[in-house]
GROMACS .gro file of N, CA and C in nm:
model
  213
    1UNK      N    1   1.031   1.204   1.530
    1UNK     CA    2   1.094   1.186   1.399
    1UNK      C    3   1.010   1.086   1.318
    2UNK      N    4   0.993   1.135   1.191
    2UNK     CA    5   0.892   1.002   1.108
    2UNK      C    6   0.991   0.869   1.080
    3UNK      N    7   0.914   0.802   1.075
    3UNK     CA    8   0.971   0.670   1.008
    3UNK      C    9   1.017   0.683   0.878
    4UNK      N   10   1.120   0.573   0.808
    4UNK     CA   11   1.059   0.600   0.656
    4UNK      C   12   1.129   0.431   0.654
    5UNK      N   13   0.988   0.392   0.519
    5UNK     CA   14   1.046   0.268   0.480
    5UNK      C   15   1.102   0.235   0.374
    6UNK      N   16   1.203   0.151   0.407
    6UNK     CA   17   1.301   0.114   0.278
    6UNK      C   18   1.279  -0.024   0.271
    7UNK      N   19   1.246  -0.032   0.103
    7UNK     CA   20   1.201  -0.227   0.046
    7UNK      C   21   1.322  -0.229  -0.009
    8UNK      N   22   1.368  -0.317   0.025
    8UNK     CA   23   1.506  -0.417  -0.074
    8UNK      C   24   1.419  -0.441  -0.221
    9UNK      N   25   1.542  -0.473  -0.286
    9UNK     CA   26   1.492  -0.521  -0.434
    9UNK      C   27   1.467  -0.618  -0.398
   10UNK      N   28   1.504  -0.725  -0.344
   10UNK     CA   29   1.498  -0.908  -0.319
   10UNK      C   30   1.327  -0.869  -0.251
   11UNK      N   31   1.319  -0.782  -0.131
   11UNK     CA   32   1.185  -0.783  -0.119
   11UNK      C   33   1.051  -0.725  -0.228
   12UNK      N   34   1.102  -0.625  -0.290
   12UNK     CA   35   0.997  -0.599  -0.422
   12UNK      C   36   1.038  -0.726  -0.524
   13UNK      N   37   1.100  -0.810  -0.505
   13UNK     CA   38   1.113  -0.876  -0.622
   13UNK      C   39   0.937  -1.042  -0.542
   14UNK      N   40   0.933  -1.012  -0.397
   14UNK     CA   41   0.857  -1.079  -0.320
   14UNK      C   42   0.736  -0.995  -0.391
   15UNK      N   43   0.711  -0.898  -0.396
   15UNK     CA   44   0.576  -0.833  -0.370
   15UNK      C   45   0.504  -0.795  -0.531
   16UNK      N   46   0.616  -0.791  -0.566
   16UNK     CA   47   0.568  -0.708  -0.740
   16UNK      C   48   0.443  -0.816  -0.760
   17UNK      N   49   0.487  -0.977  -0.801
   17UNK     CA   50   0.444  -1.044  -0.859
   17UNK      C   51   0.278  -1.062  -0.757
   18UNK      N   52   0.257  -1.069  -0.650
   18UNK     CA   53   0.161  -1.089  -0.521
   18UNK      C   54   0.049  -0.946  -0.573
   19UNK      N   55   0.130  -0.787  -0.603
   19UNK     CA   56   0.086  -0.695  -0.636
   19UNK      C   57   0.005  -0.732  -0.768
   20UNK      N   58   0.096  -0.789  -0.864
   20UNK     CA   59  -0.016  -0.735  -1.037
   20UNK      C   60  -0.126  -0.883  -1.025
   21UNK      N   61  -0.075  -1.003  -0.924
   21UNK     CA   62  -0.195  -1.087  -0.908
   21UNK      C   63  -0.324  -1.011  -0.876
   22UNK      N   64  -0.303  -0.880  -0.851
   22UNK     CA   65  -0.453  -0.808  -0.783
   22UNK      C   66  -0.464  -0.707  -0.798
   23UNK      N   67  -0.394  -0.633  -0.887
   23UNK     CA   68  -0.420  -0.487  -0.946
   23UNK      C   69  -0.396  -0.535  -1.099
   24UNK      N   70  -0.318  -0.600  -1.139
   24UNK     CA   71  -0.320  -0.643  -1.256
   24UNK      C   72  -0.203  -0.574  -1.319
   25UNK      N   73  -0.149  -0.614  -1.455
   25UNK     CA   74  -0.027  -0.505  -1.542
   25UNK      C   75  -0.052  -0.434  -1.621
   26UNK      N   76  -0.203  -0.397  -1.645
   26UNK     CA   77  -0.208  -0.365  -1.777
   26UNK      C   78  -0.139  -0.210  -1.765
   27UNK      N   79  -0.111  -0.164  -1.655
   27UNK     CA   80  -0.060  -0.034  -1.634
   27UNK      C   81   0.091  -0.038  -1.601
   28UNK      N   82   0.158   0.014  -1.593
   28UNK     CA   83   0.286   0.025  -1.504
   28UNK      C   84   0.315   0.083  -1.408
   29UNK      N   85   0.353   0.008  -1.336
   29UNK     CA   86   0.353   0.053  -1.156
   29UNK      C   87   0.487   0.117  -1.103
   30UNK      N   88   0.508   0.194  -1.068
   30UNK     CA   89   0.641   0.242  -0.996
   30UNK      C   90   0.623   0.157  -0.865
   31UNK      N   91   0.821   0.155  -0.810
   31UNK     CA   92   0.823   0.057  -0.706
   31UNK      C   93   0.742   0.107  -0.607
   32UNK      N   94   0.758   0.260  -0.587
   32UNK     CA   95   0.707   0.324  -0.499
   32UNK      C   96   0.571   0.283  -0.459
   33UNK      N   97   0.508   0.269  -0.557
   33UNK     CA   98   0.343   0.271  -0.603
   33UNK      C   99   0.268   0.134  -0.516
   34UNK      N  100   0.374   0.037  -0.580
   34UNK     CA  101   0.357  -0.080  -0.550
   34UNK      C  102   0.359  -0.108  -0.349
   35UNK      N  103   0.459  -0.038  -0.342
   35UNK     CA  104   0.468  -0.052  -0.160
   35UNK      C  105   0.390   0.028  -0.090
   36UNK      N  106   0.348   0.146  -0.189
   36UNK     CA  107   0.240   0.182  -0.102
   36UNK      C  108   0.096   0.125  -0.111
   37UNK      N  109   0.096   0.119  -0.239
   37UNK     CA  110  -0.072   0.010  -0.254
   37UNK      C  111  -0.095  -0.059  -0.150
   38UNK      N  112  -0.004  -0.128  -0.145
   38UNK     CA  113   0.080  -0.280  -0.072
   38UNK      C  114   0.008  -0.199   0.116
   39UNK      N  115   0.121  -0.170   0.149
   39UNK     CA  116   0.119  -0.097   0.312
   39UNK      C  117  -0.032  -0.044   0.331
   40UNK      N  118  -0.101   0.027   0.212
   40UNK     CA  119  -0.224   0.064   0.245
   40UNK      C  120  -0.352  -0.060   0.277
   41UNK      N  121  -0.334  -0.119   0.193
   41UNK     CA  122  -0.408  -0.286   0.220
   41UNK      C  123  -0.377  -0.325   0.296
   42UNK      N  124  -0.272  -0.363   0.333
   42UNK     CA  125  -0.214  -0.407   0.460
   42UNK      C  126  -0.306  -0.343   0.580
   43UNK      N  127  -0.285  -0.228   0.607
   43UNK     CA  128  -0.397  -0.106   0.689
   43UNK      C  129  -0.535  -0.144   0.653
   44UNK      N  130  -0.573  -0.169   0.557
   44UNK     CA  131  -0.711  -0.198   0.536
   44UNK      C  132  -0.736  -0.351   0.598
   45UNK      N  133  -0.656  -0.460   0.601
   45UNK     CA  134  -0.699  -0.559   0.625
   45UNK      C  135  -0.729  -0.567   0.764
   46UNK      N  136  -0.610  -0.498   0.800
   46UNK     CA  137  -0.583  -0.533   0.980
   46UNK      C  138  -0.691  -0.445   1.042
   47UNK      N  139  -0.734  -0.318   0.993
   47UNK     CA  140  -0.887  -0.286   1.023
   47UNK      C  141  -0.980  -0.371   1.008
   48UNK      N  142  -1.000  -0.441   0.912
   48UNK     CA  143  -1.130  -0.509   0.870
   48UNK      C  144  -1.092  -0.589   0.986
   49UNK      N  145  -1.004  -0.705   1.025
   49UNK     CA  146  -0.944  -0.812   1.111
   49UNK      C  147  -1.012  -0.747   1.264
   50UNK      N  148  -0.973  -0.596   1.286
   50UNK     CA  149  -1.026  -0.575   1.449
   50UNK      C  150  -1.162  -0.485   1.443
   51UNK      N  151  -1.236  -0.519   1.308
   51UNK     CA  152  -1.357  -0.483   1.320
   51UNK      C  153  -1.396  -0.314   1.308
   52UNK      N  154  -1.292  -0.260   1.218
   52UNK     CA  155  -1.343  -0.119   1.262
   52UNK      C  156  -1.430  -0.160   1.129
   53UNK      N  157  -1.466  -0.021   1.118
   53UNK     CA  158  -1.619   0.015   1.031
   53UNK      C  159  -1.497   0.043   0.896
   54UNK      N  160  -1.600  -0.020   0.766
   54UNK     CA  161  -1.487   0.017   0.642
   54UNK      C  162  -1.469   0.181   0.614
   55UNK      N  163  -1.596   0.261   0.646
   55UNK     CA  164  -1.585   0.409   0.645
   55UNK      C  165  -1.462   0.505   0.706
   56UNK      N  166  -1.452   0.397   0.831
   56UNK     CA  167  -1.311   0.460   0.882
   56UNK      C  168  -1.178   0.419   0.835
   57UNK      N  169  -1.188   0.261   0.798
   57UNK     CA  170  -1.056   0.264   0.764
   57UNK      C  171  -1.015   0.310   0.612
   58UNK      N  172  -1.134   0.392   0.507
   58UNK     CA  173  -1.094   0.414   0.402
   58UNK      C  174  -1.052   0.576   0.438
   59UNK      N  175  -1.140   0.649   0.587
   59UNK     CA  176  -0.994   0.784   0.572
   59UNK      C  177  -0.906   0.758   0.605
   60UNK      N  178  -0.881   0.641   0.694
   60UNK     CA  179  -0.718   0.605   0.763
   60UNK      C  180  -0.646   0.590   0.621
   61UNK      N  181  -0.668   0.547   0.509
   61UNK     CA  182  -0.616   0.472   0.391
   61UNK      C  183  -0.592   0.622   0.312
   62UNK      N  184  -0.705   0.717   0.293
   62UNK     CA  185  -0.678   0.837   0.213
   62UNK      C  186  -0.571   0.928   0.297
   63UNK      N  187  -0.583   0.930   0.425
   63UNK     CA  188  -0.541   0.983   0.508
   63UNK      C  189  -0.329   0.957   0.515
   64UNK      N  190  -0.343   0.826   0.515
   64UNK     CA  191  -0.195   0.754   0.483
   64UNK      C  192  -0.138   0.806   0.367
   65UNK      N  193  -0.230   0.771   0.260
   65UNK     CA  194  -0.155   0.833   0.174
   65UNK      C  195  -0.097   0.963   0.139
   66UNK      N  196  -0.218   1.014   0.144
   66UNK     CA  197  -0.159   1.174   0.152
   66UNK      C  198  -0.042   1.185   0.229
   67UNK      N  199  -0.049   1.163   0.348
   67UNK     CA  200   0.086   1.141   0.445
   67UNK      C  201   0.218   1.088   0.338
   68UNK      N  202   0.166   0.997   0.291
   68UNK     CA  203   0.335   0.932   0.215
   68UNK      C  204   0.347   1.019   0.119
   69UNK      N  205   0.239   1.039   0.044
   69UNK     CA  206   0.263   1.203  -0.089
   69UNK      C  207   0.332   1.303  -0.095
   70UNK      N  208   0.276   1.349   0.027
   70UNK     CA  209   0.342   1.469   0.145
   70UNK      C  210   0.509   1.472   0.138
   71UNK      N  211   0.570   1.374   0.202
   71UNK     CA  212   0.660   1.347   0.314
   71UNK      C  213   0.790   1.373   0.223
   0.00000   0.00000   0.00000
C-alpha cells in the first residue's frame, strides 16, 4: 500500500516561510508544491550527506516526482 503524506497547516505555516527563503515569491506556490519541493530536497540532501553521485540523486528526484504527479 503507498504511503501518503499529510502537512498540517501549523506545519506549512513552519515550511512556507523556510520555502520562499530559497525559491523566492515572486511566483505563487501551491501548498502542494511547496511540500513537494520541500521532500524532494530533503532526498537530495540526504544523498549528497551519504555520498551518492548528484547524477543519481537528480533521477531519484525526477523519478519522485513523477511518482507524486502520478499518484
Amino acid at each position: 500500500m503507498p504511503a501518503t503524506l499529510t502537512v498540517t497547516d501549523d506545519a506549512l505555516e513552519v515550511l512556507k516561510p523556510l520555502f520562499s527563503q530559497v525559491e523566492g515569491s515572486c511566483e505563487v506556490w501551491t501548498d502542494a508544491e511547496v511540500v513537494t519541493r520541500m521532500l524532494i530536497r530533503g532526498v537530495m540532501a540526504y544523498g549528497q550527506t551519504a555520498g551518492k553521485p548528484f547524477a543519481e540523486m537528480t533521477e531519484v528526484a525526477k523519478a519522485l516526482r513523477t511518482q507524486i504527479e502520478t499518484a
